[in-house]
Amino acid sequence: MNSNIKIFVEDDYNTLSKKAAEIFACAVNRKPEGSFGFATGSTPLGMYDELKGMVKKSELNFTKINAYNLDEYYPIKGSDNQSYKYFMAANLFDEINLPKENRFIPNGEAPDPIKECVEYEEKVTKASIEMQILGIGNNGHIGFNEPADYFAGATNYVELAENTIEANARFFEKLEDVPRFALTMGIHSIMMAKSILLLASGEGKAQILKDSLFGKITPKVPASVLQLHCDVFIVADKAAAKYL
Ligand code: PGA
């Protein structure tokens, strides 16, 4: 394994969230006016709670950072409570006083998704992200970069894999309600971040985490590309780290 990957194995989800928040807070304190990459999904929620706690205690200040989110469903209205724009506002941004003009996310309401991808990529490239938070999908996706025959470079318009739709159905009333398309930073957009903080929790992620970190680097396992990044933090609980 690439020696630039640092793995932290924590007892449980609670300590995983604390450790991840510590690492992220350290990066923000080092660059309080920098750009940072955020992720949705259930895994970072505990870390977001920890970060909110640090802000409350004035240990951390997010008011000057710029936040770039990995992905958004398409099409979806930002006001829809299933949108990632809404998710970030409700679960983190509104509570850490991050000004609205500092929040960037692919626009799920854009009339032309391809044009939106090009424009978002330009923003991300200019931003130069200090640290990108990632979850990992059951199929190894990062952002919505699903297993494929090649690594998608820039921000792109994608069709979601069936197993991603099934995994995300837990947030919707029924399977048919899950959007089938999304806009996502590409693999290259993610790899440009100066450092990566990937969180994995639960036994369901154990095999894919092992394949990603120790297996062949292949677009069939999108997260395996992280083996080529020069500064990666993996924070996993014992269950997810079972095969490491
Ligand atoms: P999860 O999603 O945190 O809800 O497991 C991770 C992902 O799909 O990237």
Coordinates of N, CA and C and ligand atoms in Angstrom, one line a residue:
M1 N 0.8 -1.2 0.0 CA 0.0 0.0 0.0 C 0.9 1.3 0.0
N2 N 0.4 2.3 -0.6 CA 1.0 3.6 -0.7 C 1.3 4.1 0.7
S3 N 2.5 4.5 1.0 CA 2.8 4.9 2.4 C 2.3 6.3 2.7
N4 N 1.7 6.9 1.7 CA 1.1 8.2 1.9 C -0.3 8.1 2.4
I5 N -0.8 6.8 2.6 CA -2.1 6.6 3.2 C -2.0 6.3 4.6
K6 N -2.6 7.2 5.5 CA -2.5 7.0 6.9 C -3.9 6.4 7.4
I7 N -3.8 5.3 8.0 CA -5.1 4.6 8.4 C -5.3 4.7 9.9
F8 N -6.5 5.2 10.3 CA -6.8 5.3 11.7 C -8.0 4.4 12.0
V9 N -7.8 3.4 12.8 CA -8.9 2.4 13.1 C -9.4 2.8 14.5
E10 N -10.7 3.1 14.5 CA -11.3 3.6 15.8 C -12.3 2.5 16.3
D11 N -12.6 2.5 17.6 CA -13.4 1.5 18.2 C -14.8 1.4 17.5
D12 N -15.4 2.6 17.4 CA -16.8 2.6 16.9 C -17.1 3.9 16.2
Y13 N -18.3 4.0 15.8 CA -18.7 5.2 15.0 C -18.5 6.5 15.7
N14 N -18.7 6.5 17.0 CA -18.5 7.7 17.8 C -17.1 8.1 17.8
T15 N -16.2 7.2 18.0 CA -14.7 7.6 18.1 C -14.2 7.9 16.7
L16 N -14.8 7.2 15.7 CA -14.4 7.5 14.3 C -14.8 9.0 14.0
S17 N -16.0 9.4 14.4 CA -16.5 10.8 14.1 C -15.6 11.8 14.8
K18 N -15.2 11.5 16.0 CA -14.3 12.4 16.8 C -12.9 12.5 16.1
K19 N -12.4 11.4 15.7 CA -11.0 11.4 15.1 C -11.1 12.2 13.8
A20 N -12.1 11.9 13.0 CA -12.3 12.6 11.7 C -12.4 14.1 11.9
A21 N -13.2 14.5 12.8 CA -13.4 15.9 13.1 C -12.1 16.6 13.5
E22 N -11.3 15.9 14.3 CA -10.0 16.4 14.8 C -9.1 16.6 13.6
I23 N -9.1 15.7 12.7 CA -8.2 15.8 11.5 C -8.7 17.0 10.6
F24 N -10.0 17.1 10.4 CA -10.6 18.1 9.6 C -10.4 19.5 10.2
A25 N -10.6 19.6 11.5 CA -10.5 20.8 12.2 C -9.1 21.3 12.1
C26 N -8.1 20.4 12.2 CA -6.7 20.8 12.1 C -6.4 21.4 10.8
A27 N -7.0 20.8 9.7 CA -6.8 21.4 8.4 C -7.4 22.7 8.2
V28 N -8.6 22.9 8.8 CA -9.3 24.2 8.7 C -8.5 25.3 9.5
N29 N -8.1 24.9 10.7 CA -7.3 25.9 11.5 C -6.0 26.3 10.8
R30 N -5.5 25.4 10.0 CA -4.2 25.7 9.3 C -4.5 26.7 8.2
K31 N -5.7 26.6 7.6 CA -6.0 27.4 6.4 C -7.5 27.9 6.6
P32 N -7.7 28.8 7.5 CA -9.0 29.3 7.9 C -9.7 30.0 6.7
E33 N -9.0 30.4 5.7 CA -9.7 31.0 4.6 C -9.6 30.2 3.3
G34 N -9.3 28.9 3.5 CA -9.1 28.0 2.4 C -10.4 27.4 1.8
S35 N -10.2 26.6 0.8 CA -11.4 25.9 0.2 C -11.4 24.4 0.7
F36 N -12.5 23.9 1.1 CA -12.6 22.5 1.6 C -13.7 21.8 0.9
G37 N -13.5 20.5 0.7 CA -14.5 19.6 0.0 C -15.4 18.8 1.0
F38 N -16.7 18.9 0.8 CA -17.6 18.2 1.7 C -18.4 17.1 1.0
A39 N -18.9 16.2 1.8 CA -19.6 15.0 1.3 C -20.9 14.8 2.0
T40 N -21.8 14.2 1.3 CA -23.1 13.9 2.0 C -23.0 12.4 2.4
G41 N -24.2 11.8 2.6 CA -24.2 10.4 3.0 C -24.3 10.3 4.6
S42 N -24.6 9.1 5.1 CA -24.8 9.0 6.5 C -23.5 9.0 7.3
T43 N -22.4 8.6 6.7 CA -21.1 8.4 7.4 C -20.6 9.7 8.0
P44 N -20.6 10.8 7.3 CA -20.0 12.0 7.9 C -20.8 12.7 8.9
L45 N -22.1 12.3 9.1 CA -23.0 13.0 10.0 C -22.4 13.2 11.4
G46 N -21.8 12.1 11.9 CA -21.3 12.2 13.3 C -20.1 13.2 13.4
M47 N -19.3 13.2 12.3 CA -18.2 14.1 12.3 C -18.8 15.6 12.2
Y48 N -19.8 15.7 11.4 CA -20.4 17.1 11.3 C -21.0 17.5 12.6
D49 N -21.5 16.6 13.4 CA -22.0 17.0 14.8 C -20.8 17.4 15.6
E50 N -19.7 16.7 15.5 CA -18.5 17.1 16.3 C -18.0 18.5 15.9
L51 N -18.0 18.7 14.6 CA -17.5 20.0 14.1 C -18.5 21.2 14.6
K52 N -19.8 20.9 14.6 CA -20.7 21.9 15.1 C -20.4 22.2 16.6
G53 N -20.1 21.2 17.3 CA -19.7 21.3 18.7 C -18.5 22.2 18.9
M54 N -17.5 22.0 18.0 CA -16.2 22.8 18.1 C -16.5 24.2 17.8
V55 N -17.4 24.5 16.8 CA -17.8 25.9 16.5 C -18.4 26.5 17.7
K56 N -19.4 25.8 18.3 CA -20.1 26.3 19.4 C -19.1 26.8 20.5
K57 N -18.1 25.9 20.7 CA -17.1 26.2 21.8 C -16.0 27.2 21.3
S58 N -16.2 27.7 20.1 CA -15.3 28.7 19.5 C -13.9 28.1 19.3
E59 N -13.8 26.8 19.1 CA -12.5 26.2 18.8 C -12.2 26.2 17.3
L60 N -13.3 26.5 16.5 CA -13.2 26.4 15.1 C -14.1 27.5 14.5
N61 N -13.6 28.0 13.4 CA -14.4 29.0 12.7 C -14.5 28.7 11.2
F62 N -15.7 28.6 10.7 CA -15.9 28.3 9.3 C -16.3 29.5 8.5
T63 N -16.4 30.6 9.1 CA -17.0 31.7 8.4 C -16.2 32.2 7.1
K64 N -15.0 31.9 7.1 CA -14.2 32.4 6.0 C -13.8 31.3 4.9
I65 N -14.2 30.1 5.2 CA -13.8 29.0 4.2 C -14.8 29.1 3.0
N66 N -14.4 28.4 2.0 CA -15.3 28.2 0.9 C -15.5 26.7 0.8
A67 N -16.8 26.3 0.7 CA -17.1 24.8 0.8 C -17.6 24.3 -0.6
Y68 N -17.0 23.3 -1.1 CA -17.3 22.7 -2.4 C -17.8 21.3 -2.1
N69 N -19.1 21.0 -2.6 CA -19.6 19.7 -2.4 C -19.3 18.8 -3.6
L70 N -19.2 17.5 -3.3 CA -18.8 16.5 -4.3 C -19.9 16.4 -5.4
D71 N -21.1 16.4 -5.0 CA -22.1 15.9 -6.0 C -23.5 16.4 -5.6
E72 N -24.4 16.2 -6.6 CA -25.8 16.5 -6.4 C -26.7 15.7 -7.3
Y73 N -27.8 15.3 -6.9 CA -28.7 14.6 -7.8 C -29.1 15.5 -8.9
Y74 N -29.6 14.9 -10.0 CA -30.1 15.7 -11.1 C -31.3 15.0 -11.8
P75 N -32.3 15.7 -12.1 CA -32.6 17.0 -11.7 C -33.2 17.0 -10.3
I76 N -32.9 18.1 -9.6 CA -33.6 18.2 -8.3 C -33.5 19.7 -7.9
K77 N -34.6 20.1 -7.2 CA -34.6 21.5 -6.7 C -33.8 21.6 -5.5
G78 N -33.0 22.7 -5.3 CA -32.2 22.9 -4.1 C -33.1 23.0 -2.8
S79 N -34.4 23.4 -3.0 CA -35.3 23.4 -1.8 C -35.9 22.1 -1.5
D80 N -35.7 21.1 -2.3 CA -36.2 19.7 -2.1 C -35.4 19.1 -0.9
N81 N -36.1 18.6 0.1 CA -35.3 18.1 1.2 C -34.5 16.9 1.0
Q82 N -34.6 16.3 -0.3 CA -33.7 15.2 -0.6 C -32.5 15.7 -1.4
S83 N -32.4 17.0 -1.7 CA -31.2 17.5 -2.4 C -30.1 17.6 -1.5
Y84 N -28.9 17.5 -2.0 CA -27.7 17.5 -1.2 C -27.4 19.0 -0.8
K85 N -27.9 19.9 -1.6 CA -27.8 21.3 -1.1 C -28.6 21.5 0.2
Y86 N -29.8 20.9 0.3 CA -30.6 21.0 1.5 C -29.9 20.2 2.6
F87 N -29.4 19.0 2.3 CA -28.7 18.2 3.3 C -27.6 18.9 4.0
M88 N -26.8 19.6 3.2 CA -25.6 20.3 3.8 C -26.0 21.5 4.6
A89 N -27.0 22.2 4.2 CA -27.5 23.3 4.9 C -28.1 22.8 6.3
A90 N -28.9 21.8 6.2 CA -29.6 21.3 7.4 C -28.6 20.6 8.4
N91 N -27.6 19.9 7.9 CA -26.8 19.1 8.7 C -25.5 19.7 9.2
L92 N -25.1 20.8 8.5 CA -23.9 21.5 8.8 C -23.9 23.0 8.6
F93 N -24.0 23.4 7.4 CA -23.7 24.8 7.0 C -24.5 25.8 7.8
D94 N -25.8 25.6 7.9 CA -26.6 26.6 8.6 C -26.2 26.8 10.1
E95 N -25.6 25.7 10.6 CA -25.3 25.7 12.1 C -23.9 26.1 12.4
I96 N -23.1 26.3 11.3 CA -21.7 26.7 11.6 C -21.5 28.1 11.0
N97 N -22.6 28.8 10.6 CA -22.6 30.1 10.1 C -21.7 30.3 8.9
L98 N -21.8 29.3 8.0 CA -21.1 29.4 6.7 C -21.9 30.3 5.8
P99 N -21.4 31.4 5.4 CA -22.2 32.3 4.5 C -22.7 31.6 3.3
K100 N -23.9 31.9 2.8 CA -24.5 31.2 1.7 C -23.6 31.4 0.4
E101 N -23.0 32.5 0.3 CA -22.1 32.8 -0.9 C -20.8 32.0 -0.9
N102 N -20.5 31.3 0.2 CA -19.3 30.5 0.3 C -19.6 29.0 0.1
R103 N -20.9 28.7 -0.3 CA -21.3 27.3 -0.5 C -21.4 27.0 -1.9
F104 N -20.7 26.0 -2.4 CA -20.7 25.6 -3.8 C -21.1 24.2 -3.9
I105 N -22.0 23.9 -4.9 CA -22.5 22.5 -5.1 C -23.0 22.5 -6.5
P106 N -22.8 21.4 -7.3 CA -23.3 21.3 -8.6 C -24.8 21.7 -8.5
N107 N -25.3 22.4 -9.5 CA -26.7 22.9 -9.5 C -27.6 21.9 -10.1
G108 N -28.4 21.3 -9.3 CA -29.4 20.2 -9.7 C -30.5 20.8 -10.5
E109 N -30.6 22.1 -10.6 CA -31.7 22.8 -11.3 C -31.2 23.4 -12.6
A110 N -29.9 23.2 -12.9 CA -29.4 23.9 -14.1 C -30.1 23.3 -15.3
P111 N -30.4 24.1 -16.3 CA -31.1 23.6 -17.5 C -30.3 22.6 -18.3
D112 N -28.9 22.9 -18.3 CA -28.1 22.0 -19.1 C -27.0 21.4 -18.2
P113 N -27.2 20.1 -17.9 CA -26.3 19.5 -16.9 C -24.9 19.4 -17.4
I114 N -24.6 19.3 -18.7 CA -23.3 19.2 -19.1 C -22.5 20.5 -18.9
K115 N -23.3 21.6 -19.3 CA -22.7 22.9 -19.1 C -22.4 23.2 -17.6
E116 N -23.4 22.7 -16.8 CA -23.2 22.9 -15.3 C -21.9 22.2 -14.9
C117 N -21.7 21.0 -15.4 CA -20.5 20.3 -15.0 C -19.2 21.0 -15.4
V118 N -19.2 21.6 -16.6 CA -18.0 22.3 -17.1 C -17.8 23.5 -16.1
E119 N -18.9 24.2 -15.8 CA -18.7 25.4 -15.0 C -18.3 25.0 -13.5
Y120 N -18.9 23.9 -13.0 CA -18.5 23.5 -11.7 C -17.0 23.1 -11.6
E121 N -16.6 22.4 -12.6 CA -15.2 22.0 -12.7 C -14.3 23.2 -12.7
E122 N -14.6 24.2 -13.4 CA -13.8 25.4 -13.4 C -13.7 26.0 -12.0
K123 N -14.8 26.0 -11.3 CA -14.8 26.6 -9.9 C -13.9 25.7 -9.0
V124 N -14.0 24.4 -9.1 CA -13.3 23.5 -8.2 C -11.8 23.6 -8.6
T125 N -11.5 23.7 -9.8 CA -10.0 23.8 -10.2 C -9.4 25.1 -9.7
K126 N -10.2 26.2 -9.8 CA -9.7 27.5 -9.3 C -9.5 27.4 -7.8
A127 N -10.5 26.7 -7.1 CA -10.5 26.7 -5.7 C -9.3 26.1 -5.0
S128 N -8.8 25.1 -5.6 CA -7.6 24.4 -5.0 C -8.0 23.9 -3.6
I129 N -8.7 22.8 -3.5 CA -9.2 22.3 -2.3 C -8.1 21.8 -1.3
E130 N -8.2 22.2 -0.1 CA -7.2 21.8 0.9 C -7.4 20.4 1.3
M131 N -8.6 20.1 1.7 CA -8.9 18.7 2.2 C -10.3 18.3 1.7
Q132 N -10.4 17.2 1.1 CA -11.7 16.7 0.5 C -12.2 15.5 1.4
I133 N -13.4 15.7 2.0 CA -14.0 14.6 2.7 C -14.7 13.7 1.8
L134 N -14.5 12.4 2.0 CA -15.2 11.3 1.2 C -15.8 10.3 2.1
G135 N -17.0 9.8 1.6 CA -17.4 8.5 2.1 C -17.0 7.5 1.0
I136 N -17.5 6.2 1.2 CA -17.2 5.2 0.1 C -18.5 4.4 -0.1
G137 N -18.9 4.3 -1.3 CA -20.1 3.5 -1.6 C -19.8 2.0 -1.4
N138 N -20.9 1.2 -1.3 CA -20.7 -0.2 -1.2 C -20.0 -0.8 -2.4
N139 N -20.1 -0.1 -3.5 CA -19.5 -0.6 -4.7 C -18.1 0.1 -5.0
G140 N -17.7 0.9 -4.0 CA -16.4 1.6 -4.2 C -16.5 2.9 -4.8
H141 N -17.7 3.4 -5.0 CA -17.8 4.8 -5.6 C -17.3 5.8 -4.6
I142 N -16.7 6.9 -5.2 CA -16.4 8.1 -4.4 C -17.1 9.2 -5.2
G143 N -17.7 10.2 -4.4 CA -18.7 11.0 -5.1 C -19.7 10.1 -5.7
F144 N -20.1 10.4 -6.9 CA -21.0 9.5 -7.6 C -20.3 8.9 -8.8
N145 N -19.0 8.7 -8.6 CA -18.2 8.0 -9.7 C -18.3 6.6 -9.5
E146 N -19.2 6.0 -10.3 CA -19.5 4.6 -10.1 C -18.5 3.7 -10.8
P147 N -18.4 2.4 -10.5 CA -17.5 1.5 -11.2 C -17.7 1.6 -12.7
A148 N -16.6 1.7 -13.4 CA -16.7 2.0 -14.9 C -15.5 1.3 -15.6
D149 N -15.4 1.6 -16.9 CA -14.3 1.0 -17.6 C -13.1 2.0 -17.6
Y150 N -13.4 3.2 -17.2 CA -12.3 4.2 -17.2 C -12.6 5.1 -16.0
F151 N -11.5 5.8 -15.5 CA -11.7 6.8 -14.5 C -12.2 8.1 -15.1
A152 N -13.3 8.6 -14.6 CA -13.9 9.9 -15.2 C -13.0 11.0 -14.7
G153 N -12.6 11.9 -15.6 CA -11.7 13.0 -15.2 C -12.4 14.1 -14.4
A154 N -13.1 14.9 -15.1 CA -13.6 16.1 -14.6 C -15.0 15.9 -14.0
T155 N -15.6 17.0 -13.5 CA -17.0 16.9 -13.0 C -17.9 16.4 -14.2
N156 N -18.7 15.5 -13.9 CA -19.5 14.9 -15.0 C -20.9 14.5 -14.6
Y157 N -21.7 14.3 -15.6 CA -23.1 14.0 -15.5 C -23.2 12.4 -15.6
V158 N -23.7 11.8 -14.5 CA -23.7 10.3 -14.5 C -25.0 9.7 -14.2
E159 N -25.2 8.5 -14.7 CA -26.3 7.7 -14.3 C -25.9 6.8 -13.1
L160 N -26.7 6.8 -12.1 CA -26.4 6.1 -10.9 C -26.5 4.6 -11.1
A161 N -25.6 3.8 -10.4 CA -25.6 2.4 -10.5 C -26.8 1.9 -9.8
E162 N -27.3 0.7 -10.2 CA -28.5 0.2 -9.5 C -28.3 0.0 -8.0
N163 N -27.1 -0.5 -7.6 CA -26.8 -0.7 -6.2 C -26.7 0.6 -5.4
T164 N -26.3 1.7 -6.1 CA -26.3 3.0 -5.4 C -27.8 3.4 -5.2
I165 N -28.6 3.2 -6.2 CA -30.0 3.6 -6.1 C -30.7 2.8 -4.9
E166 N -30.3 1.5 -4.9 CA -30.9 0.7 -3.8 C -30.4 1.2 -2.4
A167 N -29.1 1.5 -2.4 CA -28.5 1.9 -1.1 C -29.1 3.3 -0.6
N168 N -29.4 4.2 -1.6 CA -29.9 5.5 -1.2 C -31.4 5.5 -1.0
A169 N -32.1 4.4 -1.4 CA -33.5 4.3 -1.3 C -34.0 4.5 0.2
R170 N -33.0 4.2 1.1 CA -33.4 4.3 2.5 C -33.8 5.7 2.9
F171 N -33.3 6.7 2.2 CA -33.6 8.1 2.5 C -35.0 8.6 1.8
F172 N -35.5 7.7 1.0 CA -36.7 8.1 0.2 C -37.9 7.2 0.6
E173 N -39.1 7.7 0.3 CA -40.3 6.9 0.6 C -40.3 5.6 -0.2
K174 N -40.0 5.6 -1.5 CA -39.9 4.4 -2.3 C -38.8 4.5 -3.3
L175 N -38.4 3.3 -3.7 CA -37.2 3.1 -4.6 C -37.3 4.0 -5.8
E176 N -38.6 4.1 -6.4 CA -38.8 4.8 -7.6 C -38.6 6.3 -7.4
D177 N -38.5 6.8 -6.2 CA -38.3 8.2 -5.9 C -36.9 8.6 -6.0
V178 N -36.0 7.7 -6.0 CA -34.5 8.0 -6.0 C -34.2 8.5 -7.4
P179 N -33.6 9.7 -7.5 CA -33.2 10.2 -8.8 C -32.2 9.2 -9.5
R180 N -32.2 9.1 -10.8 CA -31.4 8.1 -11.5 C -30.1 8.8 -12.0
F181 N -30.0 10.1 -11.9 CA -28.8 10.8 -12.5 C -28.3 11.7 -11.4
A182 N -27.0 12.1 -11.7 CA -26.4 13.0 -10.7 C -25.3 13.8 -11.5
L183 N -24.8 14.9 -10.8 CA -23.7 15.6 -11.2 C -22.6 15.4 -10.2
T184 N -21.4 15.0 -10.6 CA -20.4 14.7 -9.6 C -19.0 15.2 -10.0
M185 N -18.3 15.6 -9.0 CA -16.9 15.9 -9.3 C -16.3 14.6 -9.8
G186 N -15.4 14.7 -10.8 CA -14.8 13.5 -11.3 C -13.7 13.0 -10.5
I187 N -13.1 11.9 -10.9 CA -11.9 11.3 -10.2 C -10.8 12.3 -10.2
H188 N -10.5 12.9 -11.3 CA -9.4 13.9 -11.4 C -9.7 15.1 -10.5
S189 N -11.0 15.6 -10.5 CA -11.3 16.7 -9.6 C -11.0 16.3 -8.1
I190 N -11.4 15.1 -7.8 CA -11.1 14.7 -6.4 C -9.6 14.6 -6.1
M191 N -8.9 14.0 -7.0 CA -7.5 13.8 -6.8 C -6.7 15.0 -6.7
M192 N -7.3 16.2 -7.2 CA -6.6 17.4 -7.2 C -6.5 18.0 -5.8
A193 N -7.4 17.5 -4.9 CA -7.4 18.1 -3.5 C -6.1 17.8 -2.9
K194 N -5.6 18.7 -2.1 CA -4.3 18.5 -1.5 C -4.3 17.3 -0.5
S195 N -5.4 17.1 0.2 CA -5.4 15.9 1.0 C -6.9 15.4 1.0
I196 N -7.0 14.1 1.3 CA -8.2 13.4 1.3 C -8.5 12.8 2.7
L197 N -9.8 12.9 3.1 CA -10.2 12.3 4.4 C -11.3 11.4 4.1
L198 N -11.1 10.1 4.1 CA -12.1 9.2 3.8 C -12.6 8.4 5.0
L199 N -13.9 8.4 5.2 CA -14.6 7.8 6.4 C -15.3 6.5 5.9
A200 N -15.1 5.5 6.7 CA -15.8 4.2 6.4 C -16.3 3.6 7.7
S201 N -17.6 3.3 7.8 CA -18.1 2.7 9.0 C -19.0 1.5 8.7
G202 N -18.8 0.5 9.6 CA -19.7 -0.7 9.5 C -19.1 -1.8 8.6
E203 N -19.5 -3.0 9.0 CA -19.0 -4.2 8.3 C -19.3 -4.2 6.8
G204 N -20.4 -3.6 6.4 CA -20.8 -3.5 5.0 C -19.7 -2.9 4.1
K205 N -18.8 -2.1 4.7 CA -17.8 -1.4 3.9 C -16.5 -2.1 4.0
A206 N -16.4 -3.2 4.8 CA -15.1 -3.8 5.1 C -14.4 -4.4 3.8
Q207 N -15.1 -5.1 3.0 CA -14.5 -5.7 1.9 C -14.1 -4.7 0.8
I208 N -15.0 -3.7 0.6 CA -14.6 -2.7 -0.4 C -13.5 -1.8 0.1
L209 N -13.4 -1.6 1.4 CA -12.3 -0.8 1.9 C -11.0 -1.5 1.7
K210 N -11.0 -2.8 1.9 CA -9.8 -3.6 1.7 C -9.4 -3.6 0.2
D211 N -10.4 -3.8 -0.7 CA -10.1 -3.8 -2.1 C -9.6 -2.5 -2.6
S212 N -10.1 -1.4 -2.0 CA -9.7 -0.1 -2.4 C -8.3 0.3 -2.0
L213 N -7.9 -0.2 -0.8 CA -6.6 0.2 -0.3 C -5.5 -0.7 -0.7
F214 N -5.9 -2.0 -0.8 CA -4.9 -3.0 -1.1 C -5.0 -3.8 -2.4
G215 N -6.1 -3.5 -3.1 CA -6.3 -4.3 -4.3 C -5.7 -3.6 -5.5
K216 N -6.1 -4.1 -6.7 CA -5.6 -3.5 -7.9 C -6.2 -2.1 -8.1
I217 N -5.4 -1.2 -8.7 CA -6.0 0.1 -9.0 C -6.8 0.0 -10.3
T218 N -8.1 0.2 -10.1 CA -8.9 -0.1 -11.3 C -10.2 0.8 -11.2
P219 N -10.7 1.3 -12.4 CA -11.9 2.1 -12.4 C -13.1 1.2 -12.0
K220 N -12.9 -0.1 -11.9 CA -14.0 -1.0 -11.4 C -14.2 -0.8 -9.9
V221 N -13.1 -0.3 -9.3 CA -13.2 0.1 -7.8 C -12.7 1.5 -7.8
P222 N -13.6 2.5 -8.0 CA -13.2 3.9 -8.1 C -12.3 4.3 -7.0
A223 N -12.6 3.9 -5.7 CA -11.8 4.4 -4.6 C -10.3 3.9 -4.6
S224 N -10.1 2.9 -5.5 CA -8.7 2.4 -5.5 C -7.7 3.4 -6.0
V225 N -8.2 4.4 -6.8 CA -7.4 5.5 -7.3 C -6.7 6.2 -6.2
L226 N -7.2 6.2 -5.0 CA -6.7 6.9 -3.9 C -5.3 6.4 -3.5
Q227 N -5.0 5.2 -4.0 CA -3.6 4.7 -3.7 C -2.6 5.5 -4.4
L228 N -3.0 6.3 -5.4 CA -2.1 7.1 -6.1 C -2.0 8.6 -5.6
H229 N -2.8 8.9 -4.6 CA -2.8 10.2 -4.0 C -1.7 10.3 -3.0
C230 N -1.1 11.5 -2.8 CA 0.0 11.7 -2.0 C -0.3 12.0 -0.5
D231 N -1.6 12.2 -0.2 CA -1.9 12.5 1.2 C -3.3 12.1 1.6
V232 N -3.4 10.9 2.1 CA -4.8 10.4 2.3 C -4.9 10.0 3.8
F233 N -6.0 10.4 4.4 CA -6.3 9.9 5.8 C -7.6 9.0 5.6
I234 N -7.4 7.8 6.2 CA -8.6 6.9 6.2 C -9.0 6.8 7.7
V235 N -10.2 7.1 8.0 CA -10.7 6.9 9.4 C -11.8 5.8 9.3
A236 N -11.6 4.7 9.9 CA -12.5 3.6 9.8 C -12.8 3.1 11.2
D237 N -14.0 2.6 11.4 CA -14.3 1.9 12.7 C -13.8 0.5 12.6
K238 N -13.8 -0.2 13.7 CA -13.2 -1.6 13.7 C -14.0 -2.5 12.7
A239 N -15.3 -2.3 12.6 CA -16.1 -3.1 11.7 C -15.7 -2.9 10.3
A240 N -15.5 -1.7 9.9 CA -15.1 -1.4 8.5 C -13.6 -1.8 8.2
A241 N -12.8 -1.8 9.3 CA -11.4 -2.1 9.1 C -11.1 -3.6 9.3
K242 N -12.1 -4.4 9.4 CA -12.0 -5.8 9.7 C -11.0 -6.5 8.9
Y243 N -10.9 -6.2 7.6 CA -9.9 -7.0 6.7 C -8.6 -6.2 6.5
L244 N -8.4 -5.1 7.2 CA -7.2 -4.3 6.9 C -6.0 -4.9 7.6
Ligands
PGA1 P1 -22.9 6.5 3.2 O1 -22.6 6.8 1.7 O2 -22.0 7.4 4.0 O3 -24.4 6.8 3.4 O4 -22.6 5.0 3.5 C1 -21.3 6.8 1.3 C2 -21.3 7.0 -0.2 O5 -22.2 6.5 -0.9 O6 -20.4 7.7 -0.6

